[in-house]
Amino acid sequence: MANVKLTNVVKRFGVFEVVHGANIDIKDGEFVVFVGPSGCGKSTLLRMIAGLEDISGGEIAIGGKVVNDVEPADRGIAMVFQSYALYPHMSVEQNLSFGLRMTGNPKADTERRVKRAAEILRISELMERRPKNLSGGQRQRVAIGRAIVREPQVFLFDEPLSNLDAELRVQMRVEISRLHKELGTTMVYVTHDQTEAMTLADRIVVLRAGHVEQIGRPLDLYDNPDNIFVAGFVGSPKMNFIKGHIVGRGAKEVVVELAGAEKTRITQPLTDAVPETGSKVIVGVRPEHFGIAGEGDADLAVAIDVVEHLGGTSFLYARTADGEDVVIQRDAAKVPDTSEVTVSIRKSYLFDEKGLRLR
Amino acid sequence: MRYRNATAYRFLTPYLLIFAIFWVWPIISSFMISFQATRTVPWRFAPGFNWGRLIGDPAFFNALKNTLLILVIQVPVMIALAMVMAVLLNSPLLKARGLYRFAFFAPVVVGEVAYSAVFRLMFSLDFGIVNKLLNTVGLPKIDWFSNVTPAMALIMIAVTWRWAGYNAIILLAGMQSIPEDVYEAATLDRVSKLKQFFFITLPLLKPVIVFCAVLSIIGTMQLFTEPFLITERGGPGGGTETLGLLLYRQGFRSLNFGYASAVAYTMAGLAIAITLVQLWLTREAK
Ligand SMILES: Nc1ncnc2c1ncn2[C@@H]1O[C@H](COP(=O)(O)OP(=O)(O)OP(=O)(O)O)[C@@H](O)[C@H]1O
Ligand SMILES: [Mg+2]
């Protein structure tokens, strides 16, 4: 087992810089998830840790040893690919043992490792099959098995569940979580699905366009996002953003008025510098933080367009007077039957014009 | 549905007619001709005449031997060479890939007569560049056209030159369809590049290799151009005569169509038989 430390890691493809100085410190035994929209550089970062991509700048250390110039096979990592990357012409058993056989590992040890991996992943009955005769979930297990057989110090997963259907994805997610508990090995996991990130991670690294936006435990990111991007990315459905401006300020607080709703004023305590009166801000409200009128910091009148009933909860798709779309989460029993409704804002986040959190 | 099928067939009729007249009929007709004595006028039905001659004809066995010898040596060498070329073409280190791809493919497009003339020139006894090169490295000149062994070698070299690039392009296409991440997984598994080639690339390419081999076997069974043009009608003294050439000689020189048809059917039968054996040997394990 080992920790992984990225220091000012930069990646350039030709003149294109796609990772701009990432600093990430992954502790021994930790489950860290890289999450971000498509093309933000998650896979690139992971592949640099694996050694499949050169590091253009900075340093990557695994287990305290800088590995920039270490061969991929010598880094003590094992990787699970999005497309599984199984050897199509080999049986499951051969897929698992291929690496060890090719490198002259003692036969008895190879057999022991393969057997153990097969037991952990419950694929013992599939050992003679070819990958093309396996279901997606089974292939995924074999791919993970091949990683386990290497007995690595760090597991790397690149969107391992994205080719599975929704139900299987949930099932495999639980399975990977269980695997982490069982093995206790450091795991780095890439996904663009924030639900996967929230449910699996000890800590989440949120990436955008090659920048690390925030690193933190799932609930910290949810409760305390550093900026509008993280706020919008974490949580489902995503946070609503409503324009506003500052109409009053105290030493340690501001009063914000929402655009097009003079009566909706929110007073926010601030510990950092307090912005000028009149400056524009963005107010973030999570769908679940709207309440019954009068029970929150401020009330907001909205017009409802569509209501989605999911059973226990419902989502109200509505517009503010200023024409901004908001999503409101409600208990199914408390959905109003009028098209105009006033809701309260129970909790909100304040961001400046650049998207940075004001707090 | 039936109506639509009928319409489709009506559209296809002109083609089917031509196909039947110029393709199906000759096949049937030549089969029947092979059972006729065609050196007499009129031709008469004599089932044992041509086929009987075939099994005792030294010229036939000479041509068969030459054809099979070329097949057994040239096809494996060419496919191995094509594989090497494909690997090089596929290498990320290669610059100007498109140029090489074109260069490898070019021999197929070059006119047969032109290429044969160039080969005759290159291998000529006194003026050929090949003998000049041999001389400069201290080897004796070789008389490529008057001795059987060099002449056979020359045929094989020429055929290989002409078709290796073609096969390399097919193999390259196969190689490029193997996903990159399989190799990455193997790299992480500490499997060397050489072992990756033998344990991943080759097995995954097997269907493509078999395809190339089958094409080459069929092509070589019909080999005609090179021994006709380069070694001048199978010279020296029938030393490079192939079945294709024998067929031509019997059919169009001696106008003995019955015997030529029998040779043609033998060639086709052998090509099918060898291909079936090949497919059986390389069949997918159940
Ligand atoms: N070999 C390459 N050459 C040039 N640019 C590349 C290369 N590989 C990736 N990129 C670029 O680097 C950026 C990051 O790519 P990366 O594959 O890491 O994204 P990602 O976050 O994994 O996205 P996804 O969720 O779609 O997998 C992208 O803009 C991509 O176009
Ligand atoms: Mg990716």
XYZ file of N, CA and C in Angstrom, chain A residues 14-15 28 60 173 205 219 248 264 296 305 333 338 345 355:
45
model
N 1.784 18.374 -27.298
C 2.311 19.372 -28.218
C 2.309 20.717 -27.521
N 1.613 21.691 -28.116
C 1.583 23.000 -27.478
C 0.377 23.138 -26.558
N -2.417 7.006 2.039
C -2.365 5.550 1.989
C -3.732 4.958 2.338
N 5.296 13.191 -9.779
C 4.352 12.256 -9.183
C 5.158 11.285 -8.337
N -21.041 -0.506 -8.100
C -20.555 0.566 -7.240
C -20.416 0.044 -5.813
N -11.817 14.886 -5.817
C -11.065 15.952 -6.474
C -11.919 16.423 -7.644
N -19.309 15.317 1.621
C -20.261 16.216 2.262
C -19.694 17.616 2.436
N -27.389 46.199 0.773
C -27.003 46.731 2.071
C -25.853 45.932 2.628
N -37.678 39.962 -2.132
C -36.869 38.838 -1.663
C -35.476 39.323 -1.313
N -38.327 30.313 5.990
C -36.897 30.398 5.699
C -36.371 31.800 5.847
N -43.910 25.473 -14.077
C -44.122 24.992 -15.445
C -44.518 23.525 -15.461
N -46.459 15.011 -0.900
C -47.707 15.416 -0.252
C -47.873 16.931 -0.231
N -51.566 25.016 -7.342
C -51.665 26.262 -8.103
C -50.446 26.384 -8.998
N -36.610 30.406 1.017
C -35.233 29.950 0.821
C -34.669 29.681 2.202
N -17.667 33.931 -9.797
C -18.052 32.574 -9.426
C -17.400 32.096 -8.146
